[in-house]
Amino acid sequence: MSTLILALAAGAVIGLALGALGGGGSVLAVPALIYLLGFTPVAATTASLVIVAVISATAMSAHARDGNVRWRTGLLFAAAGIGPAMLGGALAGRVPAPVLTAAFSVVAAVAALRMLRSRPPTDTLVPVRPGRAAAAGAGLGAVTGVLGVGGGFLAVPALVSVLGLRMRNAVGTSLLVITVNSLAALTMRAGTADGLDWTVLGPFAGAAILGAWDGKRLATKVSGYILQRIFAVVLLAVAAFMLIDAAL
């Protein structure tokens, strides 16, 4: 019963962060699965991919209804990441647990620092750079495949600065990219997915989806800029803890 309560609470908090920030919250799923629910690093990254895929697909449907998903652009960007995501998914099971934990902590720290240094978004258009777009898509796919994170904190800036999307379109389109990459990585982790505890993972994902709706309401009452900085500080602390744990 205590494990179920922890799963529901952790899922709700992560969903709340996702809904309030529009991305980045799922990066807390892996440490929550490892340190609160007892998953191994490999199992946690696989479970995180399931959670990320479900939440992203659900959120994408809402953005699509509002016309904020650029399907052709998103699919082309995601296409560059499918191969790296599948390769990363296949390699993740062969990476030693301490190395996987350390790598995740570094990515989490980068995400936190990016959030702390970012400025309020603008809708300024920039020229599209095909080469950089392919490189960014491939990099995002690799990160998703190996570490099991959605990568919204990487996808949204890339879609804005590389593909020239407006911010509201970048957020919606990033969910399409993340969904495709997560599913691609999961196809290479079919064996490890069979060993997941679905009695924990199911409630976790369900609570995250419900929490995301509350997060959207929270975002209308509190400045997203302030919420992002609070979340970044928490994420930086989690990254530091994980890095220390991996070194011990």
GROMACS .gro file of C-alpha atoms in nm:
model
  248
    1MET     CA    1   0.000   0.000   0.000
    2SER     CA    2   0.283   0.242   0.086
    3THR     CA    3   0.441   0.178  -0.256
    4LEU     CA    4   0.113   0.256  -0.429
    5ILE     CA    5   0.078   0.581  -0.231
    6LEU     CA    6   0.433   0.680  -0.321
    7ALA     CA    7   0.366   0.602  -0.689
    8LEU     CA    8   0.051   0.814  -0.690
    9ALA     CA    9   0.219   1.102  -0.507
   10ALA     CA   10   0.529   1.101  -0.728
   11GLY     CA   11   0.321   1.079  -1.045
   12ALA     CA   12   0.100   1.366  -0.933
   13VAL     CA   13   0.399   1.592  -0.859
   14ILE     CA   14   0.564   1.515  -1.192
   15GLY     CA   15   0.240   1.568  -1.380
   16LEU     CA   16   0.190   1.897  -1.195
   17ALA     CA   17   0.536   2.012  -1.305
   18LEU     CA   18   0.470   1.907  -1.664
   19GLY     CA   19   0.137   2.084  -1.676
   20ALA     CA   20   0.268   2.401  -1.518
   21LEU     CA   21   0.593   2.426  -1.714
   22GLY     CA   22   0.490   2.274  -2.048
   23GLY     CA   23   0.794   2.046  -2.046
   24GLY     CA   24   1.089   1.933  -1.837
   25GLY     CA   25   0.888   1.780  -1.554
   26SER     CA   26   0.936   1.424  -1.675
   27VAL     CA   27   1.307   1.448  -1.597
   28LEU     CA   28   1.209   1.384  -1.234
   29ALA     CA   29   1.047   1.051  -1.322
   30VAL     CA   30   1.374   0.855  -1.329
   31PRO     CA   31   1.502   0.964  -0.986
   32ALA     CA   32   1.154   0.912  -0.837
   33LEU     CA   33   1.140   0.558  -0.976
   34ILE     CA   34   1.490   0.477  -0.850
   35TYR     CA   35   1.493   0.634  -0.503
   36LEU     CA   36   1.126   0.620  -0.404
   37LEU     CA   37   1.000   0.306  -0.577
   38GLY     CA   38   1.311   0.088  -0.585
   39PHE     CA   39   1.356   0.050  -0.962
   40THR     CA   40   1.702  -0.023  -1.102
   41PRO     CA   41   1.846   0.255  -1.324
   42VAL     CA   42   1.779   0.051  -1.641
   43ALA     CA   43   1.425  -0.038  -1.536
   44ALA     CA   44   1.363   0.323  -1.429
   45THR     CA   45   1.467   0.463  -1.767
   46THR     CA   46   1.245   0.208  -1.943
   47ALA     CA   47   0.950   0.286  -1.716
   48SER     CA   48   1.011   0.656  -1.769
   49LEU     CA   49   0.982   0.609  -2.145
   50VAL     CA   50   0.637   0.452  -2.094
   51ILE     CA   51   0.531   0.742  -1.871
   52VAL     CA   52   0.673   1.004  -2.107
   53ALA     CA   53   0.505   0.848  -2.411
   54VAL     CA   54   0.163   0.830  -2.241
   55ILE     CA   55   0.177   1.183  -2.098
   56SER     CA   56   0.314   1.337  -2.419
   57ALA     CA   57   0.052   1.171  -2.638
   58THR     CA   58  -0.225   1.282  -2.403
   59ALA     CA   59  -0.099   1.640  -2.386
   60MET     CA   60  -0.039   1.649  -2.761
   61SER     CA   61  -0.405   1.577  -2.832
   62ALA     CA   62  -0.503   1.890  -2.640
   63HIS     CA   63  -0.246   2.102  -2.825
   64ALA     CA   64  -0.358   1.955  -3.157
   65ARG     CA   65  -0.716   2.064  -3.090
   66ASP     CA   66  -0.585   2.418  -3.043
   67GLY     CA   67  -0.391   2.396  -3.372
   68ASN     CA   68  -0.050   2.421  -3.207
   69VAL     CA   69   0.104   2.101  -3.350
   70ARG     CA   70   0.299   2.140  -3.674
   71TRP     CA   71   0.268   1.781  -3.793
   72ARG     CA   72   0.497   1.786  -4.097
   73THR     CA   73   0.772   1.981  -3.921
   74GLY     CA   74   0.747   1.766  -3.609
   75LEU     CA   75   0.756   1.437  -3.799
   76LEU     CA   76   1.058   1.547  -4.003
   77PHE     CA   77   1.239   1.655  -3.685
   78ALA     CA   78   1.143   1.330  -3.512
   79ALA     CA   79   1.259   1.125  -3.813
   80ALA     CA   80   1.616   1.238  -3.748
   81GLY     CA   81   1.590   1.107  -3.393
   82ILE     CA   82   1.425   0.769  -3.450
   83GLY     CA   83   1.750   0.587  -3.533
   84PRO     CA   84   1.948   0.734  -3.241
   85ALA     CA   85   1.653   0.671  -3.007
   86MET     CA   86   1.638   0.305  -3.107
   87LEU     CA   87   2.016   0.270  -3.080
   88GLY     CA   88   2.014   0.440  -2.741
   89GLY     CA   89   1.733   0.215  -2.624
   90ALA     CA   90   1.933  -0.092  -2.724
   91LEU     CA   91   2.253   0.031  -2.559
   92ALA     CA   92   2.098   0.144  -2.231
   93GLY     CA   93   2.073  -0.209  -2.093
   94ARG     CA   94   2.448  -0.259  -2.143
   95VAL     CA   95   2.556   0.056  -1.962
   96PRO     CA   96   2.666   0.001  -1.599
   97ALA     CA   97   2.413   0.136  -1.349
   98PRO     CA   98   2.651   0.394  -1.191
   99VAL     CA   99   2.742   0.529  -1.536
  100LEU     CA  100   2.376   0.553  -1.636
  101THR     CA  101   2.293   0.733  -1.311
  102ALA     CA  102   2.585   0.973  -1.353
  103ALA     CA  103   2.492   1.047  -1.715
  104PHE     CA  104   2.134   1.116  -1.615
  105SER     CA  105   2.243   1.349  -1.337
  106VAL     CA  106   2.456   1.550  -1.582
  107VAL     CA  107   2.163   1.587  -1.824
  108ALA     CA  108   1.934   1.687  -1.535
  109ALA     CA  109   2.187   1.948  -1.420
  110VAL     CA  110   2.213   2.088  -1.774
  111ALA     CA  111   1.834   2.111  -1.789
  112ALA     CA  112   1.823   2.292  -1.454
  113LEU     CA  113   2.094   2.541  -1.554
  114ARG     CA  114   1.922   2.606  -1.886
  115MET     CA  115   1.601   2.684  -1.699
  116LEU     CA  116   1.778   2.915  -1.456
  117ARG     CA  117   1.953   3.106  -1.735
  118SER     CA  118   1.660   3.128  -1.974
  119ARG     CA  119   1.464   3.444  -2.034
  120PRO     CA  120   1.090   3.477  -2.091
  121PRO     CA  121   1.015   3.325  -2.435
  122THR     CA  122   0.946   3.536  -2.738
  123ASP     CA  123   0.780   3.462  -3.071
  124THR     CA  124   1.062   3.600  -3.284
  125LEU     CA  125   1.102   3.401  -3.605
  126VAL     CA  126   1.445   3.279  -3.719
  127PRO     CA  127   1.569   3.123  -4.046
  128VAL     CA  128   1.543   2.743  -4.069
  129ARG     CA  129   1.876   2.555  -4.073
  130PRO     CA  130   1.825   2.200  -4.212
  131GLY     CA  131   2.166   2.068  -4.103
  132ARG     CA  132   2.128   2.191  -3.748
  133ALA     CA  133   1.771   2.063  -3.739
  134ALA     CA  134   1.886   1.710  -3.828
  135ALA     CA  135   2.167   1.724  -3.571
  136ALA     CA  136   1.933   1.854  -3.301
  137GLY     CA  137   1.673   1.586  -3.380
  138ALA     CA  138   1.936   1.311  -3.368
  139GLY     CA  139   2.077   1.439  -3.039
  140LEU     CA  140   1.736   1.456  -2.879
  141GLY     CA  141   1.656   1.102  -2.995
  142ALA     CA  142   1.979   0.969  -2.845
  143VAL     CA  143   1.913   1.135  -2.509
  144THR     CA  144   1.557   0.999  -2.502
  145GLY     CA  145   1.669   0.648  -2.595
  146VAL     CA  146   1.950   0.613  -2.342
  147LEU     CA  147   1.818   0.809  -2.044
  148GLY     CA  148   1.442   0.770  -2.080
  149VAL     CA  149   1.365   1.141  -2.059
  150GLY     CA  150   1.127   1.323  -2.288
  151GLY     CA  151   1.370   1.604  -2.352
  152GLY     CA  152   1.116   1.884  -2.366
  153PHE     CA  153   1.379   2.112  -2.214
  154LEU     CA  154   1.591   2.040  -2.524
  155ALA     CA  155   1.319   2.000  -2.787
  156VAL     CA  156   1.137   2.329  -2.734
  157PRO     CA  157   1.448   2.553  -2.761
  158ALA     CA  158   1.562   2.355  -3.067
  159LEU     CA  159   1.228   2.391  -3.243
  160VAL     CA  160   1.231   2.765  -3.173
  161SER     CA  161   1.594   2.848  -3.252
  162VAL     CA  162   1.663   2.592  -3.528
  163LEU     CA  163   1.328   2.549  -3.703
  164GLY     CA  164   1.190   2.894  -3.634
  165LEU     CA  165   0.862   2.786  -3.474
  166ARG     CA  166   0.673   3.023  -3.251
  167MET     CA  167   0.681   2.926  -2.883
  168ARG     CA  168   0.322   2.797  -2.860
  169ASN     CA  169   0.375   2.585  -3.174
  170ALA     CA  170   0.712   2.462  -3.045
  171VAL     CA  171   0.558   2.334  -2.721
  172GLY     CA  172   0.282   2.147  -2.904
  173THR     CA  173   0.515   2.010  -3.172
  174SER     CA  174   0.774   1.901  -2.916
  175LEU     CA  175   0.515   1.666  -2.768
  176LEU     CA  176   0.483   1.495  -3.108
  177VAL     CA  177   0.862   1.460  -3.131
  178ILE     CA  178   0.889   1.325  -2.777
  179THR     CA  179   0.608   1.073  -2.834
  180VAL     CA  180   0.773   0.938  -3.151
  181ASN     CA  181   1.119   0.916  -2.991
  182SER     CA  182   0.986   0.747  -2.677
  183LEU     CA  183   0.798   0.483  -2.876
  184ALA     CA  184   1.104   0.423  -3.096
  185ALA     CA  185   1.324   0.369  -2.790
  186LEU     CA  186   1.066   0.140  -2.631
  187THR     CA  187   1.069  -0.090  -2.933
  188MET     CA  188   1.431  -0.171  -2.849
  189ARG     CA  189   1.353  -0.229  -2.482
  190ALA     CA  190   1.072  -0.482  -2.523
  191GLY     CA  191   1.262  -0.741  -2.317
  192THR     CA  192   1.320  -0.510  -2.020
  193ALA     CA  193   0.961  -0.377  -2.033
  194ASP     CA  194   0.830  -0.726  -1.957
  195GLY     CA  195   0.994  -0.709  -1.615
  196LEU     CA  196   0.833  -0.380  -1.507
  197ASP     CA  197   0.595  -0.369  -1.214
  198TRP     CA  198   0.279  -0.246  -1.386
  199THR     CA  199   0.088  -0.230  -1.057
  200VAL     CA  200   0.321   0.058  -0.970
  201LEU     CA  201   0.380   0.202  -1.314
  202GLY     CA  202   0.009   0.221  -1.407
  203PRO     CA  203  -0.097   0.434  -1.108
  204PHE     CA  204   0.218   0.646  -1.148
  205ALA     CA  205   0.131   0.730  -1.511
  206GLY     CA  206  -0.237   0.784  -1.430
  207ALA     CA  207  -0.158   1.024  -1.147
  208ALA     CA  208   0.085   1.211  -1.373
  209ILE     CA  209  -0.184   1.263  -1.638
  210LEU     CA  210  -0.431   1.396  -1.380
  211GLY     CA  211  -0.160   1.610  -1.221
  212ALA     CA  212  -0.083   1.768  -1.557
  213TRP     CA  213  -0.436   1.912  -1.574
  214ASP     CA  214  -0.392   2.068  -1.229
  215GLY     CA  215  -0.057   2.202  -1.344
  216LYS     CA  216  -0.221   2.383  -1.633
  217ARG     CA  217  -0.458   2.555  -1.391
  218LEU     CA  218  -0.166   2.644  -1.162
  219ALA     CA  219   0.015   2.803  -1.454
  220THR     CA  220  -0.272   3.048  -1.500
  221LYS     CA  221  -0.238   3.169  -1.142
  222VAL     CA  222   0.139   3.179  -1.090
  223SER     CA  223   0.404   3.320  -1.322
  224GLY     CA  224   0.554   3.044  -1.536
  225TYR     CA  225   0.889   3.221  -1.510
  226ILE     CA  226   0.883   3.186  -1.129
  227LEU     CA  227   0.760   2.825  -1.143
  228GLN     CA  228   1.040   2.736  -1.383
  229ARG     CA  229   1.305   2.872  -1.149
  230ILE     CA  230   1.165   2.692  -0.845
  231PHE     CA  231   1.158   2.368  -1.042
  232ALA     CA  232   1.514   2.427  -1.169
  233VAL     CA  233   1.650   2.461  -0.816
  234VAL     CA  234   1.480   2.137  -0.711
  235LEU     CA  235   1.608   1.959  -1.022
  236LEU     CA  236   1.963   2.085  -0.962
  237ALA     CA  237   1.952   1.947  -0.607
  238VAL     CA  238   1.827   1.609  -0.736
  239ALA     CA  239   2.103   1.601  -1.000
  240ALA     CA  240   2.369   1.671  -0.736
  241PHE     CA  241   2.232   1.394  -0.513
  242MET     CA  242   2.232   1.143  -0.799
  243LEU     CA  243   2.586   1.235  -0.904
  244ILE     CA  244   2.711   1.184  -0.547
  245ASP     CA  245   2.524   0.854  -0.524
  246ALA     CA  246   2.678   0.733  -0.849
  247ALA     CA  247   3.028   0.821  -0.726
  248LEU     CA  248   2.991   0.630  -0.397
   0.00000   0.00000   0.00000
